[in-house]
Amino acid sequence: MKTNRILLLATLALGLGACSLEETPPSSLAPVNFYTNANDATAAVNAVYDVANQVGDQSRNFIIMGDLPSDDMDPLLNNADRVQLWSFQTIATNSVVLQTWQVIYQGINRANTAIDRIPGIPMDETLKKRLIGEAKFLRAYYYFYLVRWYGGVPLILTETQSLSVGKDVARASADEVYTQIIKDLADAETSLPDKFSGADLGRVTAGAAKSMLARIYLTRKDFANARAKSKEVIDNAAKYGYGLFDKYIDVFAISNKNGKESVFEIQFVGGGSGQGSGMVTYFAPENSPITGRGFGSFIPTMDLYNSFKTGDKRRELFINSYVDGAGKTVNTFQHFNKYVDPSARAFGDANNNFPIIRYADVLMMFAEADNEINGATAAALDAINPIRRRAFGFALTGASSADFTTALTKDAFRQAIWDERRWEFNAEGHRWFDLVRTDRLVPLLKAKGKTSITETHKLYPIPQRERDLNPTLTQNPGY
């Protein structure tokens, strides 16, 4: 993802645009004149990755739609669209819902372009296979977010080259979308290498494809396949270079970007490159001098903060004070502090990557799936207990007082795993997805005072602008 930005810009100039119907048509530079060699193929795939961190810092929208409508996060009450999502009063003209749809379809169309064009390029066949595998992984990744947020969506699998294409594509069923996602990832896992190095760190690997498949199967409550896929990753962790850092705080250190706990993360490059992350600024206390000026956009609920057990080191990644420009300590309420870059001086200048799948997630997925099949087995405990030990300051190996035991019933262990996920992955865009897939979103949040929530809110509305442009798009019930 860090390679050949000149070629990337050339690729963008070809009009590898979104399936959103408001995009401009392709430029006069004919694609047939561009897709001629291996450098062009690599640039085309780089452009697919690039969507994840462009247009309003897309990782921000993962937080807004993945954590804000939950019991983990509150917004700064100065943005009507975010408040709608948080209060479960979202309408079909919500700008976050629209932008997310458009940006993700832009990524899908770039993936389609790469998958369609690269096979005809004369180049090394091994590299060709790998690049197509990367594009298929990314297409699956983008569709996975769409189907969970919106349900069945238009399933477009070929390059969109004209504004007239896509105006009459109806929604596929959610099952049809999932079938294609699984097919793409199955192709990807046999096409991708076990690991990358150097400038190619951050590109997707076979382990990432298997891990994403495990997440999809778990979402679908296909516990047997979720268990099998996550176990493949765990059994081959050494080959893929996966492991846990000894300390939780080390997971988010900039020096550990794309490190052993990273399975797949969105890449950002700070230092004035124009490709840095804005996450530090969004989470920093409002008007604090962090990255110039903190926005304070997303803050932890007291329900989340108070839920951590005594001694849990993960609670230490919150702050309630900062030093102002005059060197004075200013006390405030709790703020997330996972994403820290002391060298960032302005919004969008931070060097922090944004995690999509961590190895800890793979371990927890295995434990959850195994428990659903077999109960609290030794294998499930062996997967999750190192995460527990790290959380409470123990060594990863060797028994500790933090360990779960086989004395737990299946129901108790299930709840324990769900709680661990909340504490481990806070502010990483997981909570809404976890609550929906485990059928807890409505009852849990209603019990916590979110009185506006209904079954409707297990999906987001189809953006009204897209429905205006494509009359075949039906709306989700309740919107």
Coordinates of C-alpha atoms in Angstrom, one line a residue:
M1 CA 0.0 0.0 0.0
K2 CA 3.0 2.3 0.3
T3 CA 4.2 1.6 -3.1
N4 CA 4.2 3.6 -6.3
R5 CA 1.9 6.6 -5.5
I6 CA 2.6 8.0 -8.9
L7 CA 1.1 5.0 -10.5
L8 CA -1.8 5.1 -8.0
L9 CA -2.6 8.7 -9.1
A10 CA -2.5 7.6 -12.7
T11 CA -5.0 4.9 -11.9
L12 CA -7.3 7.3 -10.2
A13 CA -7.2 9.5 -13.2
L14 CA -8.6 6.7 -15.3
G15 CA -11.9 7.2 -13.6
L16 CA -12.0 4.1 -11.4
G17 CA -15.0 5.6 -9.7
A18 CA -17.8 4.5 -7.5
C19 CA -21.0 2.6 -8.3
S20 CA -22.7 5.5 -6.7
L21 CA -24.5 7.2 -9.5
E22 CA -23.3 10.7 -8.8
E23 CA -19.7 10.0 -9.8
T24 CA -18.2 11.6 -12.9
P25 CA -17.7 9.4 -16.0
P26 CA -14.3 7.9 -16.9
S27 CA -11.7 10.3 -18.3
S28 CA -10.8 10.4 -22.0
L29 CA -7.7 8.4 -21.3
A30 CA -8.8 4.9 -22.5
P31 CA -8.3 2.1 -19.9
V32 CA -7.0 -0.1 -22.7
N33 CA -4.0 2.1 -23.0
F34 CA -3.3 2.0 -19.3
Y35 CA -3.6 -1.7 -18.3
T36 CA -0.5 -2.9 -20.2
N37 CA 2.1 -4.1 -17.6
A38 CA 2.7 -5.3 -14.1
N39 CA 3.2 -1.7 -12.7
D40 CA -0.3 -0.8 -14.0
A41 CA -1.8 -3.9 -12.4
T42 CA -0.2 -3.1 -9.1
A43 CA -1.4 0.5 -9.3
A44 CA -4.9 -0.7 -10.0
V45 CA -4.9 -2.8 -6.8
N46 CA -3.3 -0.1 -4.8
A47 CA -6.3 2.1 -5.8
V48 CA -8.6 -0.5 -4.3
Y49 CA -6.8 -0.3 -1.0
D50 CA -6.8 3.5 -1.1
V51 CA -10.5 3.8 -0.8
A52 CA -10.3 2.5 2.8
N53 CA -8.5 5.7 4.0
Q54 CA -9.8 8.3 1.6
V55 CA -12.9 10.6 1.5
G56 CA -13.3 11.8 5.0
D57 CA -11.1 9.3 6.7
Q58 CA -13.3 6.2 6.2
S59 CA -12.2 4.7 9.4
R60 CA -14.1 7.5 11.1
N61 CA -17.3 6.1 9.6
F62 CA -16.4 2.6 10.8
I63 CA -16.5 4.2 14.3
I64 CA -19.7 6.3 13.7
M65 CA -21.6 3.3 12.3
G66 CA -19.9 0.5 14.2
D67 CA -19.5 2.0 17.8
L68 CA -21.6 5.1 18.1
P69 CA -25.1 3.4 18.0
S70 CA -24.2 1.2 21.0
D71 CA -23.6 1.4 24.7
D72 CA -19.9 2.2 24.2
M73 CA -19.8 5.6 22.8
D74 CA -21.4 9.1 22.9
P75 CA -21.0 11.8 20.3
L76 CA -20.2 15.5 20.7
L77 CA -23.8 16.9 20.3
N78 CA -22.9 19.3 17.5
N79 CA -23.5 17.0 14.5
A80 CA -27.1 16.2 13.7
D81 CA -26.3 13.1 11.5
R82 CA -24.2 11.5 14.2
V83 CA -26.8 12.2 16.8
Q84 CA -29.4 10.5 14.7
L85 CA -27.4 7.3 14.6
W86 CA -26.5 7.5 18.3
S87 CA -30.2 8.1 19.3
F88 CA -31.6 5.5 16.8
Q89 CA -33.5 8.1 14.9
T90 CA -31.6 7.8 11.6
I91 CA -33.4 8.9 8.4
A92 CA -32.6 7.9 4.8
T93 CA -31.1 11.3 4.0
N94 CA -28.4 10.9 6.7
S95 CA -25.1 12.1 5.2
V96 CA -23.0 9.4 7.0
V97 CA -25.2 6.6 5.7
L98 CA -25.0 8.1 2.2
Q99 CA -21.2 8.7 2.2
T100 CA -20.4 5.3 3.5
W101 CA -22.5 3.6 0.8
Q102 CA -20.8 5.7 -1.9
V103 CA -17.3 5.3 -0.7
I104 CA -17.6 1.5 -0.3
Y105 CA -19.1 1.1 -3.8
Q106 CA -16.2 3.1 -5.1
G107 CA -13.9 0.5 -3.6
I108 CA -16.0 -2.3 -5.1
N109 CA -15.8 -0.8 -8.6
R110 CA -12.1 -0.4 -8.3
A111 CA -11.8 -4.0 -7.3
N112 CA -14.1 -5.0 -10.2
T113 CA -11.9 -3.1 -12.6
A114 CA -8.7 -4.8 -11.3
I115 CA -10.3 -8.3 -11.4
D116 CA -11.6 -7.6 -15.0
R117 CA -8.5 -6.0 -16.4
I118 CA -5.5 -7.7 -14.8
P119 CA -6.1 -11.2 -16.4
G120 CA -5.4 -9.7 -19.9
I121 CA -2.1 -8.1 -18.9
P122 CA 1.1 -9.9 -20.0
M123 CA 3.0 -10.3 -16.7
D124 CA 4.4 -12.7 -14.2
E125 CA 1.6 -15.2 -13.6
T126 CA 2.4 -15.6 -9.9
L127 CA 2.2 -11.8 -9.3
K128 CA -1.0 -11.7 -11.5
K129 CA -2.7 -14.4 -9.3
R130 CA -1.7 -12.6 -6.1
L131 CA -3.0 -9.2 -7.3
I132 CA -6.3 -10.6 -8.4
G133 CA -6.5 -12.4 -5.0
E134 CA -5.9 -9.1 -3.2
A135 CA -8.7 -7.4 -5.2
K136 CA -11.1 -10.3 -4.5
F137 CA -10.3 -10.0 -0.8
L138 CA -11.0 -6.3 -0.8
R139 CA -14.2 -6.7 -2.8
A140 CA -15.4 -9.2 -0.2
Y141 CA -14.3 -6.9 2.6
Y142 CA -16.3 -4.0 1.2
Y143 CA -19.4 -6.1 0.5
F144 CA -19.2 -7.5 4.0
Y145 CA -19.6 -4.0 5.5
L146 CA -22.4 -3.2 3.1
V147 CA -24.5 -6.4 3.8
R148 CA -24.2 -6.0 7.5
W149 CA -25.1 -2.3 7.5
Y150 CA -27.7 -2.3 4.7
G151 CA -28.8 -5.9 4.2
G152 CA -29.1 -7.1 0.6
V153 CA -27.5 -4.6 -1.8
P154 CA -26.9 -4.4 -5.5
L155 CA -24.3 -7.1 -6.3
I156 CA -22.2 -5.6 -9.0
L157 CA -19.3 -7.8 -10.0
T158 CA -18.0 -6.1 -13.2
E159 CA -16.4 -2.8 -13.9
T160 CA -18.8 0.2 -14.1
Q161 CA -17.7 2.4 -16.9
S162 CA -20.8 4.6 -17.6
L163 CA -23.4 6.5 -15.5
S164 CA -26.1 4.5 -17.3
V165 CA -24.8 1.3 -15.8
G166 CA -26.2 0.5 -12.4
K167 CA -29.3 2.7 -12.5
D168 CA -31.6 -0.4 -12.6
V169 CA -29.7 -2.9 -10.6
A170 CA -32.0 -4.3 -7.9
R171 CA -31.0 -5.4 -4.5
A172 CA -29.6 -9.0 -4.2
S173 CA -30.6 -10.9 -1.1
A174 CA -28.3 -10.9 1.8
D175 CA -27.7 -14.6 1.3
E176 CA -26.6 -14.0 -2.3
V177 CA -24.2 -11.3 -1.2
Y178 CA -22.7 -13.6 1.5
T179 CA -22.3 -16.3 -1.1
Q180 CA -20.3 -14.0 -3.3
I181 CA -18.2 -12.8 -0.3
I182 CA -17.3 -16.3 0.7
K183 CA -16.5 -17.2 -2.9
D184 CA -14.1 -14.2 -3.2
L185 CA -12.4 -15.0 0.1
A186 CA -12.0 -18.7 -0.8
D187 CA -10.3 -17.7 -4.0
A188 CA -8.2 -15.1 -2.2
E189 CA -6.9 -17.5 0.5
T190 CA -5.4 -19.8 -2.2
S191 CA -3.9 -16.9 -4.1
L192 CA -2.3 -14.8 -1.4
P193 CA 1.1 -15.3 0.3
D194 CA 1.5 -16.1 4.0
K195 CA 3.2 -12.8 4.7
F196 CA 4.8 -9.7 3.2
S197 CA 7.8 -7.6 4.2
G198 CA 9.3 -4.2 3.5
A199 CA 7.2 -1.8 1.5
D200 CA 4.5 -4.4 1.0
L201 CA 3.7 -4.8 4.7
G202 CA 0.0 -4.1 5.1
R203 CA -1.2 -5.9 2.0
V204 CA -3.6 -8.7 2.6
T205 CA -2.4 -12.3 3.1
A206 CA -3.8 -15.8 3.2
G207 CA -4.1 -15.5 7.0
A208 CA -6.2 -12.3 6.6
A209 CA -8.5 -14.1 4.1
K210 CA -9.0 -17.0 6.5
S211 CA -9.6 -14.7 9.4
M212 CA -12.1 -12.7 7.5
L213 CA -13.9 -15.9 6.5
A214 CA -14.0 -16.9 10.2
R215 CA -15.6 -13.5 11.0
I216 CA -18.2 -14.0 8.3
Y217 CA -19.1 -17.5 9.4
L218 CA -19.4 -16.3 13.0
T219 CA -21.7 -13.5 11.8
R220 CA -23.8 -16.1 10.0
K221 CA -23.9 -18.3 13.1
D222 CA -22.1 -21.1 11.1
F223 CA -20.1 -22.0 14.2
A224 CA -18.5 -25.1 12.7
N225 CA -16.9 -23.2 9.8
A226 CA -16.0 -20.3 12.1
R227 CA -14.3 -22.7 14.4
A228 CA -12.5 -24.5 11.6
K229 CA -11.3 -21.3 9.8
S230 CA -10.1 -19.6 13.0
K231 CA -8.3 -22.8 14.0
E232 CA -6.5 -22.9 10.6
V233 CA -5.1 -19.4 11.4
I234 CA -4.2 -20.3 15.0
D235 CA -2.5 -23.6 14.0
N236 CA -0.4 -21.7 11.4
A237 CA 0.2 -18.6 13.5
A238 CA 4.0 -19.0 13.3
K239 CA 3.9 -19.3 9.5
Y240 CA 1.8 -16.2 9.2
G241 CA 3.9 -14.3 11.9
Y242 CA 0.9 -13.8 14.2
G243 CA 1.1 -13.5 18.0
L244 CA 0.0 -11.4 20.9
F245 CA 2.1 -8.5 22.3
D246 CA 3.0 -8.8 25.9
K247 CA 1.2 -5.6 26.8
Y248 CA -2.1 -4.3 25.6
I249 CA -0.8 -0.8 25.1
D250 CA 1.9 -2.1 22.7
V251 CA -0.8 -3.2 20.3
F252 CA -1.5 0.4 19.4
A253 CA 2.1 1.7 19.4
I254 CA 3.1 3.3 16.1
S255 CA 6.3 1.3 16.2
N256 CA 4.2 -1.9 16.1
K257 CA 2.2 -1.0 12.9
N258 CA 1.6 -4.1 10.9
G259 CA 3.2 -6.1 13.7
K260 CA 2.6 -9.6 14.9
E261 CA -0.9 -8.9 16.2
S262 CA -2.0 -7.2 12.9
V263 CA -4.0 -9.4 10.6
F264 CA -5.4 -6.6 8.5
E265 CA -5.4 -2.9 9.2
I266 CA -6.1 0.3 7.3
Q267 CA -2.8 2.0 6.5
F268 CA -2.0 5.6 7.2
V269 CA 1.2 7.6 6.8
G270 CA 1.6 10.7 8.9
G271 CA 4.4 13.3 9.0
G272 CA 2.8 15.7 6.5
S273 CA 2.3 13.1 3.8
G274 CA -1.3 14.0 3.2
Q275 CA -2.2 10.4 3.9
G276 CA -2.3 10.5 7.7
S277 CA -5.1 9.4 10.1
G278 CA -7.5 11.8 11.7
M279 CA -8.5 9.3 14.5
V280 CA -6.2 10.9 17.1
T281 CA -8.0 14.3 16.6
Y282 CA -11.5 12.8 16.7
F283 CA -10.8 11.2 20.1
A284 CA -8.7 13.9 21.7
P285 CA -10.5 16.2 24.2
E286 CA -12.3 19.1 22.6
N287 CA -10.0 22.1 22.1
S288 CA -7.0 20.3 23.6
P289 CA -3.8 21.1 21.7
I290 CA -3.4 17.5 20.6
T291 CA -2.8 17.5 16.8
G292 CA -3.4 21.2 16.8
R293 CA -6.9 21.1 18.3
G294 CA -8.8 18.0 19.5
F295 CA -12.3 17.6 18.2
G296 CA -13.7 15.5 21.1
S297 CA -16.1 13.9 18.6
F298 CA -16.4 10.4 20.2
I299 CA -16.3 9.8 23.9
P300 CA -16.7 6.6 26.0
T301 CA -19.9 6.1 27.9
M302 CA -19.6 5.9 31.6
D303 CA -21.3 2.5 31.2
L304 CA -18.3 1.2 29.3
Y305 CA -15.7 2.9 31.4
N306 CA -17.2 1.6 34.7
S307 CA -17.6 -1.9 33.3
F308 CA -13.9 -2.7 33.4
K309 CA -12.9 -4.9 36.3
T310 CA -10.4 -3.7 38.9
G311 CA -6.8 -4.2 37.6
D312 CA -7.8 -4.4 33.9
K313 CA -4.9 -2.7 32.1
R314 CA -7.2 -2.0 29.1
R315 CA -8.9 0.7 31.2
E316 CA -5.6 2.6 31.3
L317 CA -6.1 3.5 27.6
F318 CA -8.4 6.3 28.6
I319 CA -7.5 9.8 29.7
N320 CA -9.3 12.4 31.8
S321 CA -6.9 15.3 31.6
Y322 CA -4.5 17.0 29.2
V323 CA -1.8 19.7 29.2
D324 CA -2.8 22.9 27.5
G325 CA -0.6 25.2 25.5
A326 CA 0.4 27.1 28.6
G327 CA 1.6 23.9 30.3
K328 CA -1.3 23.7 32.6
T329 CA -3.1 20.4 33.4
V330 CA -6.8 20.5 32.4
N331 CA -9.1 18.0 33.9
T332 CA -12.0 16.7 31.9
F333 CA -14.2 13.6 31.6
Q334 CA -13.0 10.3 30.2
H335 CA -11.8 10.1 26.6
F336 CA -10.5 7.2 24.5
N337 CA -6.7 7.2 24.1
K338 CA -5.9 4.2 22.0
Y339 CA -4.7 6.2 19.0
V340 CA -1.8 8.4 20.0
D341 CA 0.8 10.1 17.8
P342 CA 2.8 12.7 19.8
S343 CA 4.5 13.9 16.5
A344 CA 1.2 14.8 14.8
R345 CA 0.7 18.5 14.6
A346 CA -2.5 18.8 12.6
F347 CA -5.7 17.0 11.8
G348 CA -5.1 14.1 9.4
D349 CA -1.4 14.0 10.2
A350 CA -1.3 11.0 12.6
N351 CA 0.7 7.9 11.7
N352 CA -1.6 5.4 13.4
N353 CA -3.1 2.6 11.4
F354 CA -6.7 1.5 12.1
P355 CA -7.2 -2.2 13.0
I356 CA -9.8 -4.2 11.2
I357 CA -8.7 -7.7 12.4
R358 CA -6.3 -8.4 15.1
Y359 CA -4.9 -11.8 16.1
A360 CA -6.7 -11.4 19.5
D361 CA -9.9 -11.3 17.5
V362 CA -9.1 -14.6 15.8
L363 CA -8.5 -16.2 19.2
M364 CA -11.8 -14.9 20.5
M365 CA -13.6 -16.0 17.4
F366 CA -12.3 -19.5 17.9
A367 CA -13.2 -19.5 21.6
E368 CA -16.8 -18.3 20.9
A369 CA -17.4 -20.8 18.1
D370 CA -15.9 -23.7 20.0
N371 CA -18.0 -22.9 23.0
E372 CA -21.2 -22.9 20.9
I373 CA -20.3 -26.4 19.7
N374 CA -18.6 -28.0 22.7
G375 CA -18.9 -25.7 25.7
A376 CA -15.9 -24.4 27.7
T377 CA -13.3 -26.7 26.3
A378 CA -9.6 -26.6 27.1
A379 CA -8.9 -25.5 23.5
A380 CA -11.3 -22.5 23.9
L381 CA -9.8 -21.6 27.2
D382 CA -6.3 -21.8 25.8
A383 CA -7.3 -19.3 23.0
I384 CA -8.8 -16.7 25.3
N385 CA -6.8 -16.9 28.5
P386 CA -3.7 -15.3 27.1
I387 CA -5.8 -12.2 26.3
R388 CA -7.2 -12.3 29.8
R389 CA -3.7 -12.6 31.3
R390 CA -2.4 -9.7 29.3
A391 CA -5.3 -7.6 30.3
F392 CA -4.5 -8.0 34.0
G393 CA -0.7 -7.7 33.7
F394 CA 0.2 -11.4 33.8
A395 CA 2.6 -13.2 31.4
L396 CA 0.8 -14.6 28.3
T397 CA 1.8 -18.2 29.3
G398 CA 1.2 -20.0 32.6
A399 CA -1.9 -20.1 34.7
S400 CA -3.1 -16.9 36.4
S401 CA -5.9 -15.7 38.6
A402 CA -7.4 -14.0 35.6
D403 CA -7.9 -17.3 33.7
F404 CA -11.3 -18.7 32.8
T405 CA -11.8 -22.4 33.7
T406 CA -13.8 -25.3 32.5
A407 CA -16.1 -24.8 35.5
L408 CA -18.0 -22.2 33.4
T409 CA -21.2 -23.3 31.8
K410 CA -21.7 -22.7 28.1
D411 CA -24.0 -19.8 28.8
A412 CA -21.6 -18.2 31.3
F413 CA -18.6 -18.7 29.1
R414 CA -20.6 -17.2 26.1
Q415 CA -21.3 -14.1 28.2
A416 CA -17.7 -13.9 29.4
I417 CA -16.5 -13.9 25.8
W418 CA -18.9 -11.2 24.8
D419 CA -17.7 -9.1 27.7
E420 CA -14.1 -9.6 26.8
R421 CA -14.8 -8.5 23.2
R422 CA -16.3 -5.3 24.5
W423 CA -13.3 -4.5 26.7
E424 CA -10.7 -5.7 24.2
F425 CA -12.0 -4.0 21.0
N426 CA -13.5 -0.8 22.3
A427 CA -13.2 2.1 19.8
E428 CA -12.3 -0.3 17.0
G429 CA -15.7 -0.4 15.3
H430 CA -17.0 -3.8 16.6
R431 CA -19.7 -3.1 19.2
W432 CA -22.7 -2.6 17.0
F433 CA -21.8 -5.6 14.8
D434 CA -21.4 -7.8 17.9
L435 CA -24.7 -6.7 19.4
V436 CA -26.5 -7.3 16.1
R437 CA -25.0 -10.7 15.4
T438 CA -25.7 -12.0 18.9
D439 CA -29.3 -10.7 18.9
R440 CA -28.6 -8.3 21.8
L441 CA -28.8 -4.9 20.2
V442 CA -32.5 -4.2 20.9
P443 CA -33.0 -5.8 24.3
L444 CA -29.7 -4.7 25.8
L445 CA -29.8 -1.1 24.6
K446 CA -33.5 -0.7 25.5
A447 CA -32.7 -1.8 29.0
K448 CA -29.9 0.8 29.1
G449 CA -32.3 3.6 28.2
K450 CA -32.2 3.8 24.4
T451 CA -35.9 3.9 24.2
S452 CA -36.1 4.8 20.5
I453 CA -34.4 1.5 19.4
T454 CA -36.5 -1.1 17.6
E455 CA -35.8 -4.1 15.3
T456 CA -35.6 -1.6 12.5
H457 CA -32.2 -0.5 13.7
K458 CA -30.5 -3.8 13.1
L459 CA -30.0 -2.3 9.6
Y460 CA -29.4 1.2 8.3
P461 CA -31.6 2.8 5.7
I462 CA -30.8 2.6 2.0
P463 CA -29.7 6.2 1.2
Q464 CA -32.5 8.2 -0.3
R465 CA -30.3 9.7 -2.9
E466 CA -29.4 6.3 -4.2
R467 CA -33.1 5.3 -4.3
D468 CA -33.9 8.5 -6.2
L469 CA -31.3 7.6 -8.8
N470 CA -32.2 3.9 -8.9
P471 CA -35.9 3.4 -8.5
T472 CA -35.5 -0.4 -8.2
L473 CA -33.9 0.0 -4.8
T474 CA -36.4 -0.9 -2.1
Q475 CA -36.1 0.6 1.4
N476 CA -35.4 -1.4 4.6
P477 CA -38.5 -1.9 6.7
G478 CA -39.2 0.9 9.2
Y479 CA -37.5 3.7 7.3

